[in-house]
PDB file of C-alpha atoms and ligand atoms in Angstrom:
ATOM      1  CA  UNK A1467      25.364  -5.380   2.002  1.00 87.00           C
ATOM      2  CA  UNK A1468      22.186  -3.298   0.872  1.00 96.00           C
ATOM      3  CA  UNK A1469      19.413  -4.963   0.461  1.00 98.00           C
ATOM      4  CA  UNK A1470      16.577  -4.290  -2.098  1.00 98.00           C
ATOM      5  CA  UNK A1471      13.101  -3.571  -1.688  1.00 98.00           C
ATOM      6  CA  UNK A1472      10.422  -3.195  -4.112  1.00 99.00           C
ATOM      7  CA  UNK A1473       7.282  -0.977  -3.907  1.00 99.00           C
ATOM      8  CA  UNK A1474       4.231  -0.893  -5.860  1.00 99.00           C
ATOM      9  CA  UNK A1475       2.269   2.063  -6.235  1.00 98.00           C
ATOM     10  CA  UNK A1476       5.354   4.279  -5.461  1.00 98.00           C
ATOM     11  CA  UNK A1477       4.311   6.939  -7.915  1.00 98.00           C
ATOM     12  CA  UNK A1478       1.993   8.552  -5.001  1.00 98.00           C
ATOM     13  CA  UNK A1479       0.751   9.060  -1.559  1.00 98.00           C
ATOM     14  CA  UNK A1480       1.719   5.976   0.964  1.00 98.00           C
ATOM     15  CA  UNK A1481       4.017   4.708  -1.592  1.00 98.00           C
ATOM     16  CA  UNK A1482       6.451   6.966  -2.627  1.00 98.00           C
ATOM     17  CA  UNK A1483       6.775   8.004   1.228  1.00 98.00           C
ATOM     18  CA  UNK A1484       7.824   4.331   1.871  1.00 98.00           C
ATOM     19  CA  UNK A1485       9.841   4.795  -1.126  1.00 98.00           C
ATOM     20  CA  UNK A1486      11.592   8.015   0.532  1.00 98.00           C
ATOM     21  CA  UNK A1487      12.033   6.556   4.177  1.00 98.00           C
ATOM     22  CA  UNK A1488      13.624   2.473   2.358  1.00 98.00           C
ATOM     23  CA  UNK A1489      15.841   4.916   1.102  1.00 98.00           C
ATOM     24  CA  UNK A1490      16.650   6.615   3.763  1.00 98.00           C
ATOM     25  CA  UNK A1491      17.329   3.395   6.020  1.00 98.00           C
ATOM     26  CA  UNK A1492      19.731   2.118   3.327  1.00 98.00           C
ATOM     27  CA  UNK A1493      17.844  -0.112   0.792  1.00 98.00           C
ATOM     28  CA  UNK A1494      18.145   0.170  -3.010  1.00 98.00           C
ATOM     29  CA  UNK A1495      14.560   0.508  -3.777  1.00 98.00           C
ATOM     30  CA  UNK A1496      12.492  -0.562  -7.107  1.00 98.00           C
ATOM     31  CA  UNK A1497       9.923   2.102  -7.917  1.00 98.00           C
ATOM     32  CA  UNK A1498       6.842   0.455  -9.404  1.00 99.00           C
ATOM     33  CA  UNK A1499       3.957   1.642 -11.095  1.00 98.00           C
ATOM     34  CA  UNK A1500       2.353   2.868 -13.961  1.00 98.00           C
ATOM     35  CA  UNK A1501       3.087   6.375 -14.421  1.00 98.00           C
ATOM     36  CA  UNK A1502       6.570   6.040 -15.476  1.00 98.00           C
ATOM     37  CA  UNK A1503       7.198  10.159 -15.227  1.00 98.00           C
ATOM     38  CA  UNK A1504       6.649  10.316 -11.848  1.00 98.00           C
ATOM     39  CA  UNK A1505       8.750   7.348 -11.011  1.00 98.00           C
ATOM     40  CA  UNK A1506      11.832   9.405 -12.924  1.00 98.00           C
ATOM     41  CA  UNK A1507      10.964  12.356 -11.174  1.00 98.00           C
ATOM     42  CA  UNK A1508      10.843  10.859  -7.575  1.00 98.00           C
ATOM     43  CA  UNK A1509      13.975   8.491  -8.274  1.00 98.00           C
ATOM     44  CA  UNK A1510      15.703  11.989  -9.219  1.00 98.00           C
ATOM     45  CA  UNK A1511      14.260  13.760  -6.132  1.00 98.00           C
ATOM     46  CA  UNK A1512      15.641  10.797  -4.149  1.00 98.00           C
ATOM     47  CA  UNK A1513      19.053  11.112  -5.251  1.00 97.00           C
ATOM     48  CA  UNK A1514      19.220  14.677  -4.573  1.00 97.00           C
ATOM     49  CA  UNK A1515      17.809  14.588  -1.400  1.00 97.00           C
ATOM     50  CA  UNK A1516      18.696  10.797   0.485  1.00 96.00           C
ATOM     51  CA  UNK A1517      22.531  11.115   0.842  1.00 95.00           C
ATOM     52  CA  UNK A1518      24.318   8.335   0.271  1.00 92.00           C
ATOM     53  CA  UNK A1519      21.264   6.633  -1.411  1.00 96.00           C
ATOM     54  CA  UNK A1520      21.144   2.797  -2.970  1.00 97.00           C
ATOM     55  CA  UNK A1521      20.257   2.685  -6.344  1.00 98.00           C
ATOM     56  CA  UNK A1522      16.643   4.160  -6.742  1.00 98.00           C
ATOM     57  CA  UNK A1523      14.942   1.883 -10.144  1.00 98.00           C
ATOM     58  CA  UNK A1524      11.914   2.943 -11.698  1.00 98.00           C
ATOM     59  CA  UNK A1525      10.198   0.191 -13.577  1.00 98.00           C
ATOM     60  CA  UNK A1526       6.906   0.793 -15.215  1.00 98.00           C
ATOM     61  CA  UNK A1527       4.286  -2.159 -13.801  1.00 98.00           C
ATOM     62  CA  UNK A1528       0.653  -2.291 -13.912  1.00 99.00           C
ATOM     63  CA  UNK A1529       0.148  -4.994 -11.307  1.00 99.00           C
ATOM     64  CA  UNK A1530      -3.210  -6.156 -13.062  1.00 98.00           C
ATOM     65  CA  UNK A1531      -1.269  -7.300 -16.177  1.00 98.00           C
ATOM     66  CA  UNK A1532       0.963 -10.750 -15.471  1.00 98.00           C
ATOM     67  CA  UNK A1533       3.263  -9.948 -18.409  1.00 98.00           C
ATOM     68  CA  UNK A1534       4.379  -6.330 -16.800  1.00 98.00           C
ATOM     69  CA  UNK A1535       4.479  -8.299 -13.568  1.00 98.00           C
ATOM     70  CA  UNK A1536       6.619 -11.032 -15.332  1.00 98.00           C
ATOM     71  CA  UNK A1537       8.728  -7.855 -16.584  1.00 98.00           C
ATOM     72  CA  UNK A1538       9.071  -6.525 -13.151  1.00 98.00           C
ATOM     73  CA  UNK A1539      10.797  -9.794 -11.559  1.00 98.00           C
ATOM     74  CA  UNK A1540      12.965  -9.728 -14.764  1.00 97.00           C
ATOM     75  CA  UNK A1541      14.506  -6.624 -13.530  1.00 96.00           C
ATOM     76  CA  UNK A1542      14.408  -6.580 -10.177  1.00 96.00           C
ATOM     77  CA  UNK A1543      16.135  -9.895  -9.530  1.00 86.00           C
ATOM     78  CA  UNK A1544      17.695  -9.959  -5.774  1.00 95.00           C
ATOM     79  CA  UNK A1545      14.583  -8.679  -3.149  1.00 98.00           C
ATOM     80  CA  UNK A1546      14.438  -8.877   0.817  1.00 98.00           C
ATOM     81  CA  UNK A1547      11.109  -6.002   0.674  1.00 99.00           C
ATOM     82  CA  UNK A1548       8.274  -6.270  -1.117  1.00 99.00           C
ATOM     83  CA  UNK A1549       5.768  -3.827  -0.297  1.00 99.00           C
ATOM     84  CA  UNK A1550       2.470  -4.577  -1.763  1.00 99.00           C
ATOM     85  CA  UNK A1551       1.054  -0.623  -2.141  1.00 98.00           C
ATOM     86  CA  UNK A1552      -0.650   0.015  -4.928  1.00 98.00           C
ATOM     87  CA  UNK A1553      -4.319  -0.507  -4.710  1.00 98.00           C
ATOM     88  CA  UNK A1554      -7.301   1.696  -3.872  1.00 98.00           C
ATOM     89  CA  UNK A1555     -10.684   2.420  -3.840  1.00 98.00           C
ATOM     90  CA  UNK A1556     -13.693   3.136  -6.513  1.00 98.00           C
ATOM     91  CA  UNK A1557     -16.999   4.956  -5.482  1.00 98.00           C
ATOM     92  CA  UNK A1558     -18.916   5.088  -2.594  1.00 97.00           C
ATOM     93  CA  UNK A1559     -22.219   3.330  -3.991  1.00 98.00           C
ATOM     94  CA  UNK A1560     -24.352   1.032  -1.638  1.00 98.00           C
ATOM     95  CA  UNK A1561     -24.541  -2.747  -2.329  1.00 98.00           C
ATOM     96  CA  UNK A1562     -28.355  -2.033  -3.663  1.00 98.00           C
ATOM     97  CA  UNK A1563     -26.333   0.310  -6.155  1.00 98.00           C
ATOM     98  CA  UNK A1564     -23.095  -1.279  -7.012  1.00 98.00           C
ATOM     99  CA  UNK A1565     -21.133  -0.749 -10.127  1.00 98.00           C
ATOM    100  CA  UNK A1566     -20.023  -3.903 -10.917  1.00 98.00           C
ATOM    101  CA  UNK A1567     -17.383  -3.228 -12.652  1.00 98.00           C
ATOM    102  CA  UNK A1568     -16.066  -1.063 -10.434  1.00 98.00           C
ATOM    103  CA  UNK A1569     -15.900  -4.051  -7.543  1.00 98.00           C
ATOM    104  CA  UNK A1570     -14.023  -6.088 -10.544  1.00 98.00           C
ATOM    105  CA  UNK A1571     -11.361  -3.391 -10.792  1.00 98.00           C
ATOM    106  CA  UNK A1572     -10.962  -3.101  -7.067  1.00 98.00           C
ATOM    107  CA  UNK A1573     -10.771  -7.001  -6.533  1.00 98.00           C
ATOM    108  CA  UNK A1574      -8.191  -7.123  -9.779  1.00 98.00           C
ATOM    109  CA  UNK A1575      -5.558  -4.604  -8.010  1.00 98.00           C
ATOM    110  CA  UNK A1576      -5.903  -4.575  -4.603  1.00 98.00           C
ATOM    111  CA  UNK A1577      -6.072  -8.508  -4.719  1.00 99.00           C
ATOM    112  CA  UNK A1578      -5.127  -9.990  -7.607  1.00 99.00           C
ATOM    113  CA  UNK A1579      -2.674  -7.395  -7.633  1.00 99.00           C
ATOM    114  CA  UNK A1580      -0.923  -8.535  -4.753  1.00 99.00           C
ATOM    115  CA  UNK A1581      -1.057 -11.618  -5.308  1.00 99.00           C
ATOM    116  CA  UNK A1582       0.287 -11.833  -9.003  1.00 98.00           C
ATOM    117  CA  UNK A1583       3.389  -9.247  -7.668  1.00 99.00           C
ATOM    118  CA  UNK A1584       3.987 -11.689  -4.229  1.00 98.00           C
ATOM    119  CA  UNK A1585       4.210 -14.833  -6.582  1.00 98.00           C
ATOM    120  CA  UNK A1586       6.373 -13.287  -8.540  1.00 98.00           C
ATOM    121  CA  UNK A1587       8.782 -12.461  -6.239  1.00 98.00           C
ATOM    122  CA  UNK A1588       8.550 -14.881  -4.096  1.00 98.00           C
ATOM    123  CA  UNK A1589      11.499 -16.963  -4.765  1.00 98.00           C
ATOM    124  CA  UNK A1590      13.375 -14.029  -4.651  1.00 98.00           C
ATOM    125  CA  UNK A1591      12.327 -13.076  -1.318  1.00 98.00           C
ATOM    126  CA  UNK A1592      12.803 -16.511  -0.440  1.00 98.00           C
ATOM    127  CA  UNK A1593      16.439 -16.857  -1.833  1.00 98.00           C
ATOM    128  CA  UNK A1594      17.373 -13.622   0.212  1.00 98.00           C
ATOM    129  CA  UNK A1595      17.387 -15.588   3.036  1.00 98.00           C
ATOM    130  CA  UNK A1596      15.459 -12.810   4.838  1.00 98.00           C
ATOM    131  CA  UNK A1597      12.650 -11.752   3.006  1.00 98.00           C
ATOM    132  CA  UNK A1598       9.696  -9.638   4.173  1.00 99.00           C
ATOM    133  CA  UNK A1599       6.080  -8.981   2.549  1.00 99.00           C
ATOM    134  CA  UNK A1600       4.798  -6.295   3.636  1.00 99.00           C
ATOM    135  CA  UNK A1601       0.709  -5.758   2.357  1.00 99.00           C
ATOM    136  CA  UNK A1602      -0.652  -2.394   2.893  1.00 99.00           C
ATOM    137  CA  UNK A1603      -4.535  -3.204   3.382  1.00 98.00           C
ATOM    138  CA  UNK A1604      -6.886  -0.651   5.795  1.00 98.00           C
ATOM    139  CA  UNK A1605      -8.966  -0.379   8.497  1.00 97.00           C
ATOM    140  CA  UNK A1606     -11.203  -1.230   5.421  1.00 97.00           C
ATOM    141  CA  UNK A1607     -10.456  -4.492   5.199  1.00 98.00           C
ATOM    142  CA  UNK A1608     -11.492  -5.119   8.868  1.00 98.00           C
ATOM    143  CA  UNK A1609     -14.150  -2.841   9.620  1.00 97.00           C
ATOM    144  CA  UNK A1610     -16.883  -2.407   6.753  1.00 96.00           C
ATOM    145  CA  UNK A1611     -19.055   0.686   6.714  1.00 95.00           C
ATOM    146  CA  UNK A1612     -21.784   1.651   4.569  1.00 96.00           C
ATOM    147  CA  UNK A1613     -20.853   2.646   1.154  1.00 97.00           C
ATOM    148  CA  UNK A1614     -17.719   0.370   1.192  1.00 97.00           C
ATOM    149  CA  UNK A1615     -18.378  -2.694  -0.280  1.00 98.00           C
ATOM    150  CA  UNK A1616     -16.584  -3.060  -3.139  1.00 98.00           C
ATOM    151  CA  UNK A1617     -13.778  -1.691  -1.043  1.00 98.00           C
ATOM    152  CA  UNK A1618     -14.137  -3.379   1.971  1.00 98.00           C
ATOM    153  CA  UNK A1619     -14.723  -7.304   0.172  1.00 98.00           C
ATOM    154  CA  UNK A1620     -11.698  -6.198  -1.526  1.00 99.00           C
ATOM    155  CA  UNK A1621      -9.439  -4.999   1.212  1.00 98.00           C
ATOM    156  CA  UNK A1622     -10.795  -7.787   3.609  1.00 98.00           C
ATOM    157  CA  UNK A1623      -9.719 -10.263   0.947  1.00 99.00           C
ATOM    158  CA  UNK A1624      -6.352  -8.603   1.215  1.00 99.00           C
ATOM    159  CA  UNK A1625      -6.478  -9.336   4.825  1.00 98.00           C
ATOM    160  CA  UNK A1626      -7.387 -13.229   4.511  1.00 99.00           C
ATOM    161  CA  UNK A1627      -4.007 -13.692   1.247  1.00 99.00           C
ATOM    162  CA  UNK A1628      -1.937 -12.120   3.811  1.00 98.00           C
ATOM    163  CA  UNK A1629      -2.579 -14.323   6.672  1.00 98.00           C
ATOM    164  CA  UNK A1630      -3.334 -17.491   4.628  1.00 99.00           C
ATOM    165  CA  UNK A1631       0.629 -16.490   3.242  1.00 98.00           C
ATOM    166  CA  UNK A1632       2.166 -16.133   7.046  1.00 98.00           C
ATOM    167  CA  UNK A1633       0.537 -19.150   7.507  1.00 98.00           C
ATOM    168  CA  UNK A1634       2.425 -20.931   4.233  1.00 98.00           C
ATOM    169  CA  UNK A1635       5.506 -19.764   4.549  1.00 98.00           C
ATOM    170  CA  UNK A1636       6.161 -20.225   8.150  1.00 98.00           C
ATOM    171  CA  UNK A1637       8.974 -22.273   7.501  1.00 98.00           C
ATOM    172  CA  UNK A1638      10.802 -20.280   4.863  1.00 98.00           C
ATOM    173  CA  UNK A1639      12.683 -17.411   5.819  1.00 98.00           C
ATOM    174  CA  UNK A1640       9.681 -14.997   4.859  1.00 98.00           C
ATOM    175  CA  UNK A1641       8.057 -12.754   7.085  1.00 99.00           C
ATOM    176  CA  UNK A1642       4.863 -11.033   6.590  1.00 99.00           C
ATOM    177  CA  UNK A1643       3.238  -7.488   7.783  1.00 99.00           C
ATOM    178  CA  UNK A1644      -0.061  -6.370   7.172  1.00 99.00           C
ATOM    179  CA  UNK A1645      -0.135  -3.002   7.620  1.00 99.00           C
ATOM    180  CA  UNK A1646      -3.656  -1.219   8.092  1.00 98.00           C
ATOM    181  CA  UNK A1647      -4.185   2.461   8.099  1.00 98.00           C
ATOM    182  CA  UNK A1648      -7.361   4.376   8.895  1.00 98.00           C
ATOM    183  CA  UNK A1649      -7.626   7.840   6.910  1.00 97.00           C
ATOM    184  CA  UNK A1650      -4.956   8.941   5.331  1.00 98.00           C
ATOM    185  CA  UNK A1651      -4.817  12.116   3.524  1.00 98.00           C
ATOM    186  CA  UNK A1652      -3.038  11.408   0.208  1.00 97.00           C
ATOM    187  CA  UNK A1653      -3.202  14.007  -2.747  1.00 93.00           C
ATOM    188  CA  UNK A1654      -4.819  11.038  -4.987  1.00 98.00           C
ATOM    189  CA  UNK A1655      -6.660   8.416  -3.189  1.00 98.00           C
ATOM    190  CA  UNK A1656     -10.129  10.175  -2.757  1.00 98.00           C
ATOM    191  CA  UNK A1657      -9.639  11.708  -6.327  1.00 98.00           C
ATOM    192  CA  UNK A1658      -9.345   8.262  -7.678  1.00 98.00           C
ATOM    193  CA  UNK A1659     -12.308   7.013  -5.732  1.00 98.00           C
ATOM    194  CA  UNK A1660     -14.448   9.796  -6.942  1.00 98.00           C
ATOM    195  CA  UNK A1661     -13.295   9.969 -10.487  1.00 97.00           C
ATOM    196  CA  UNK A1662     -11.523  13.257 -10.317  1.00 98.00           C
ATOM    197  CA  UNK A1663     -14.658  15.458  -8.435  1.00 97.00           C
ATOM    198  CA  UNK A1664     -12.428  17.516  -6.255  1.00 97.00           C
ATOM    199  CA  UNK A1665     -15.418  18.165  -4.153  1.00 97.00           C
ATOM    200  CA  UNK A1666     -16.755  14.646  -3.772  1.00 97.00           C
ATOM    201  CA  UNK A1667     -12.728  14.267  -2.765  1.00 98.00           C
ATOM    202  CA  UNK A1668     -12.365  16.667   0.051  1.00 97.00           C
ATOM    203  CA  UNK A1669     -15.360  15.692   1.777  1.00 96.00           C
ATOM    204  CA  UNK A1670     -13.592  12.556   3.621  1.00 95.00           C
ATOM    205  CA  UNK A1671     -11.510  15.144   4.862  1.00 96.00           C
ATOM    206  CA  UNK A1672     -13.035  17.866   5.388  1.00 96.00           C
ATOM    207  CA  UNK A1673     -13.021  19.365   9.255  1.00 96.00           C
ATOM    208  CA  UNK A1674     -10.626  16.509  10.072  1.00 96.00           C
ATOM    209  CA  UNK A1675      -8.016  18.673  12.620  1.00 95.00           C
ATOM    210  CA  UNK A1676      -4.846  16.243  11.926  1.00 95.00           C
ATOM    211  CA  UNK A1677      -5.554  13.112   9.701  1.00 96.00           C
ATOM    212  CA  UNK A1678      -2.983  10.684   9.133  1.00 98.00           C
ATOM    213  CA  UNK A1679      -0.137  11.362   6.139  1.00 98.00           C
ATOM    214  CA  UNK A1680       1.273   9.319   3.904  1.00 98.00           C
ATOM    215  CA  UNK A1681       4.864   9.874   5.826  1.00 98.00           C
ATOM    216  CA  UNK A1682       2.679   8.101   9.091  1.00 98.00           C
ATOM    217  CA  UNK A1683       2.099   4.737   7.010  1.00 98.00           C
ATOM    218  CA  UNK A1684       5.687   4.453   5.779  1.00 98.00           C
ATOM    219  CA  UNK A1685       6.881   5.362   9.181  1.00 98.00           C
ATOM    220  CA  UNK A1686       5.096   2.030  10.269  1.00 99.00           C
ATOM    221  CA  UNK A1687       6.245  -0.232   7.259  1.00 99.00           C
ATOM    222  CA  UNK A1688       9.441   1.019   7.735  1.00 98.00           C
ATOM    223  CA  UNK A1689       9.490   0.496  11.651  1.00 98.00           C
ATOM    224  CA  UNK A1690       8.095  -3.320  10.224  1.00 99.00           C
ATOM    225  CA  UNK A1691      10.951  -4.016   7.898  1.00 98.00           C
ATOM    226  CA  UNK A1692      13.998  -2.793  10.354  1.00 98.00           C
ATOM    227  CA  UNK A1693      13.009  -5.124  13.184  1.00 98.00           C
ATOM    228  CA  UNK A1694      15.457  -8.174  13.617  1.00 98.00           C
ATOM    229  CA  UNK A1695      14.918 -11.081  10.978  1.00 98.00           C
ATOM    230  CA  UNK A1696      13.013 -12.979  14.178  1.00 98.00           C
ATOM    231  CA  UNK A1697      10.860 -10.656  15.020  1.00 98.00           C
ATOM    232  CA  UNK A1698       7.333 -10.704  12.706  1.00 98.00           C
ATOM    233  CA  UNK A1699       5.101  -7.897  13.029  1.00 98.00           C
ATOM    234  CA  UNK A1700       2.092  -9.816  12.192  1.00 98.00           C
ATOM    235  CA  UNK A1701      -0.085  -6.369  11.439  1.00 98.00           C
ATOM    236  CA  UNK A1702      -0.184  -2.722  12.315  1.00 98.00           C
ATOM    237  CA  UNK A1703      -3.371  -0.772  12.621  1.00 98.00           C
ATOM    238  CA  UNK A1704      -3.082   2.940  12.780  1.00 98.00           C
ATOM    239  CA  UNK A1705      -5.487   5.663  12.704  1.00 98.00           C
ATOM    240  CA  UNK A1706      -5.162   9.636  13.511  1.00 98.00           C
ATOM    241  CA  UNK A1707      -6.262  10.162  16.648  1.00 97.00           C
ATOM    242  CA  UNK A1708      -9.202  11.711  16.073  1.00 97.00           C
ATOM    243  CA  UNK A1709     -10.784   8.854  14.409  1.00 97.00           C
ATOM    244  CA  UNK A1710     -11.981   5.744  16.553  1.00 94.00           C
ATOM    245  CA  UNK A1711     -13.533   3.787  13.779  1.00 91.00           C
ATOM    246  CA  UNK A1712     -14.552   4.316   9.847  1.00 84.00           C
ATOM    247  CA  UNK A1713     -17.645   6.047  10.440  1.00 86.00           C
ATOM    248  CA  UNK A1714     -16.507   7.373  13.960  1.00 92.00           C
ATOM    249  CA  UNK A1715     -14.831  10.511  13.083  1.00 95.00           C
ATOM    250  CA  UNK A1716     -13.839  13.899  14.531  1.00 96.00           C
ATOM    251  CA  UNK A1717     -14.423  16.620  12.974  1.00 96.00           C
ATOM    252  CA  UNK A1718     -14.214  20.560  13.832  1.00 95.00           C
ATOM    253  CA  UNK A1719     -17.231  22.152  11.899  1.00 81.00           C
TER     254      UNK A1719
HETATM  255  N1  LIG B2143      -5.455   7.190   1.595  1.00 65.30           N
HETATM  256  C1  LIG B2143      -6.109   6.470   2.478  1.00 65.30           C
HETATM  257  O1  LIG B2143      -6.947   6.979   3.246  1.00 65.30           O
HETATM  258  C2  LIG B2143      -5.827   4.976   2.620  1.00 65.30           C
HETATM  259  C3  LIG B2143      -6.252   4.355   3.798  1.00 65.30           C
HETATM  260  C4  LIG B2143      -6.022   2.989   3.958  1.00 65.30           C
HETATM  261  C5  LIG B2143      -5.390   2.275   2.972  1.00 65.30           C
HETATM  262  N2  LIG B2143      -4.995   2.888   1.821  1.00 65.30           N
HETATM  263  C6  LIG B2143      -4.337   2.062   0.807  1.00 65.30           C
HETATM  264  O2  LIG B2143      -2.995   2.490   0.668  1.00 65.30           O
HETATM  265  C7  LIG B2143      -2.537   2.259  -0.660  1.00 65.30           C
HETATM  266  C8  LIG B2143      -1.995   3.557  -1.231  1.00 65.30           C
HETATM  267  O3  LIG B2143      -2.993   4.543  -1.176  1.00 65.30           O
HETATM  268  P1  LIG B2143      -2.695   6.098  -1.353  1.00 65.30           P
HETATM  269  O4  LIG B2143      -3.549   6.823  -0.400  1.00 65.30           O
HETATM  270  O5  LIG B2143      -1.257   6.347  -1.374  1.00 65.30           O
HETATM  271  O6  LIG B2143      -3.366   6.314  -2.786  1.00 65.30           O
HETATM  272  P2  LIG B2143      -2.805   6.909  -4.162  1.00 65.30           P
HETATM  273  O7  LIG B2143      -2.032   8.141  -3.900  1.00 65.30           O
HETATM  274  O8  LIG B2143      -3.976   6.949  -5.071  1.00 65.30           O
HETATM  275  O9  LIG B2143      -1.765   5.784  -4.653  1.00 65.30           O
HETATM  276  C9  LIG B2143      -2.153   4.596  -5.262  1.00 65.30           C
HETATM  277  C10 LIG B2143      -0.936   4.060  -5.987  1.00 65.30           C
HETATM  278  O10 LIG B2143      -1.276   2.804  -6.584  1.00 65.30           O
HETATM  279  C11 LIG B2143      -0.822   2.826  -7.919  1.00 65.30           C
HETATM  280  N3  LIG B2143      -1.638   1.934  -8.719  1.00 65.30           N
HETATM  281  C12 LIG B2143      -2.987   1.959  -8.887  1.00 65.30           C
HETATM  282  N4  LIG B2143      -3.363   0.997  -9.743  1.00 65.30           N
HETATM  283  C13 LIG B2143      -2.220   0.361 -10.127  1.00 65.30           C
HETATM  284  C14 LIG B2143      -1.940  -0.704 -11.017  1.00 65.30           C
HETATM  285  N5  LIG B2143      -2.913  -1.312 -11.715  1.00 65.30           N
HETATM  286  N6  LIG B2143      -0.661  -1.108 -11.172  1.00 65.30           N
HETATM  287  C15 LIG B2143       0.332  -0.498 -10.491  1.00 65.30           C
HETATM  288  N7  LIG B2143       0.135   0.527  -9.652  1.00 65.30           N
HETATM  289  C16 LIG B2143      -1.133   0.946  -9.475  1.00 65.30           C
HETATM  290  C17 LIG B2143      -0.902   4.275  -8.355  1.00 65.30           C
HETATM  291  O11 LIG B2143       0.049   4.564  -9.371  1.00 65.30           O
HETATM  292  P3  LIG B2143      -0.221   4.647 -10.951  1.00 65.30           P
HETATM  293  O12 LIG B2143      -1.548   5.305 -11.137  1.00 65.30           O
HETATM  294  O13 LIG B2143       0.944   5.466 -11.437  1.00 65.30           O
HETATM  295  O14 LIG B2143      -0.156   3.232 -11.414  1.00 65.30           O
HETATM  296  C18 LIG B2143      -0.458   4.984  -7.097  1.00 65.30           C
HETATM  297  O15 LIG B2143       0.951   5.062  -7.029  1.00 65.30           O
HETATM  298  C19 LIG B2143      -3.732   1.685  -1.423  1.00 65.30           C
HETATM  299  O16 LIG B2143      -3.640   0.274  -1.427  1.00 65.30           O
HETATM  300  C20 LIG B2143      -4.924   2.137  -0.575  1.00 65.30           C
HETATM  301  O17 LIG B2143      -6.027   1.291  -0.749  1.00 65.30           O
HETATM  302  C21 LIG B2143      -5.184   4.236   1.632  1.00 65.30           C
END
């Protein structure tokens, strides 16, 4: 029997790679997030390209609003995989300097976020008999760096739901990943962060020989999911090579 698997923030980067590769090992997958055009086009790209595919679903969900979250659980009903993606970060202001609201929109999808989407599907996950959470978080959310703040309080936050939930539902047949890259070069994260100044955005990357893609992250998350039902891969940090730490970098220039 196939199981299902939902991912948020499929519509780009990390997420529609894990969206490609659950597909690939055999899951009908759920592709969540707002831009509803981009679902349709990588559910068709799917089809055409995964042979024998599940059933690829796009379903539009803004994970910051509880009645699209209440709409996504309507329609997804069975789930083993939920794979808590979408998120990211806003700026790169100092604490002395922070834009408030920009902390507040961080906090409200990378936390909230996940949170509103796991209790949602929870008893889903739970009924499955074999559920699995997996929360994609970052070397963020363990190692803060100047600049990060709002990103890092939010992404460590991620870290301490995800453990607090391993914790809870140790006796329910739920297991949870975290799942914490280093740099990743997506076509939209950076862009996002720095409100669509393409120069601000290649800067992270810029000189960096091989950073990570997003094909890397849902190599590990779906290396995670495809482990026997016993086995809990508690979290996986991964980084290119060529980067020991956030602010510990290699770069050719
Ligand atoms: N790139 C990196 O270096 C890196 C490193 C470590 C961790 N991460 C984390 O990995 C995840 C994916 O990042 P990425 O690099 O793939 O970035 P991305 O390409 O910008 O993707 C972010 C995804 O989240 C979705 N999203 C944002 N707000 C949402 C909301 N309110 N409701 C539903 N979906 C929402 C976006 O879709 P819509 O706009 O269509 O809603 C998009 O699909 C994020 O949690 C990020 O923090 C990234």
């Amino acid at each position: 029997m196939r199981k299902t698997a939902v991912v948020t923030g499929a519509s780009s980067g990390i997420g529609a790679a894990t969206a490609r590769r659950l597909a690939a090992e055999g899951f009908h997958v759920v592709l969540a997030a707002r831009r509803r055009d981009r679902l349709d086009a990588l559910a068709k790209e799917i089809g055409e390209s995964v042979p024998g595919a599940g059933r690829i679903v796009p379903v539009e969900l803004d994970v910051t609003s509880q009645a699209s979250v209440d709409a996504l659980a309507a329609a997804v009903g069975g789930c083993h995989v939920l794979v808590n993606n979408a998120g990211g970060a806003l700026g790169l202001e100092s604490v002395a300097t922070a834009v408030l609201d920009e902390w507040r929109a961080m906090y409200d999808t990378n936390v909230l976020g996940l949170v509103r989407v796991t209790k949602a599907l929870l008893p889903a996950l739970i009924e499955s008999g074999n559920g699995h959470v997996v929360n994609i978080t970052s070397l963020a959310g363990h190692v803060p760096y100047e600049g990060g703040g709002g990103y890092n309080a939010a992404k460590h936050a991620a870290y301490a739901v995800n453990e607090v939930l391993r914790l809870e539902l140790v006796a329910q047949p739920v297991r949870v990943t975290e799942v914490a890259p280093g740099l990743v070069k997506t076509e939209e994260f950076s862009l996002v962060r720095f409100h669509g100044d393409e120069e601000r955005a290649a800067k992270p990357y810029e000189g960096v020989p091989e950073p990570l893609v997003a094909d890397d992250v849902a190599d590990c998350v779906a290396w995670a999911v495809t482990r026997p039902p016993h086995v809990n891969i508690d979290r996986i940090d991964v980084q290119p090579r060529v980067q020991a730490a956030p602010h510990r970098l290699h770069r050719e220039i």
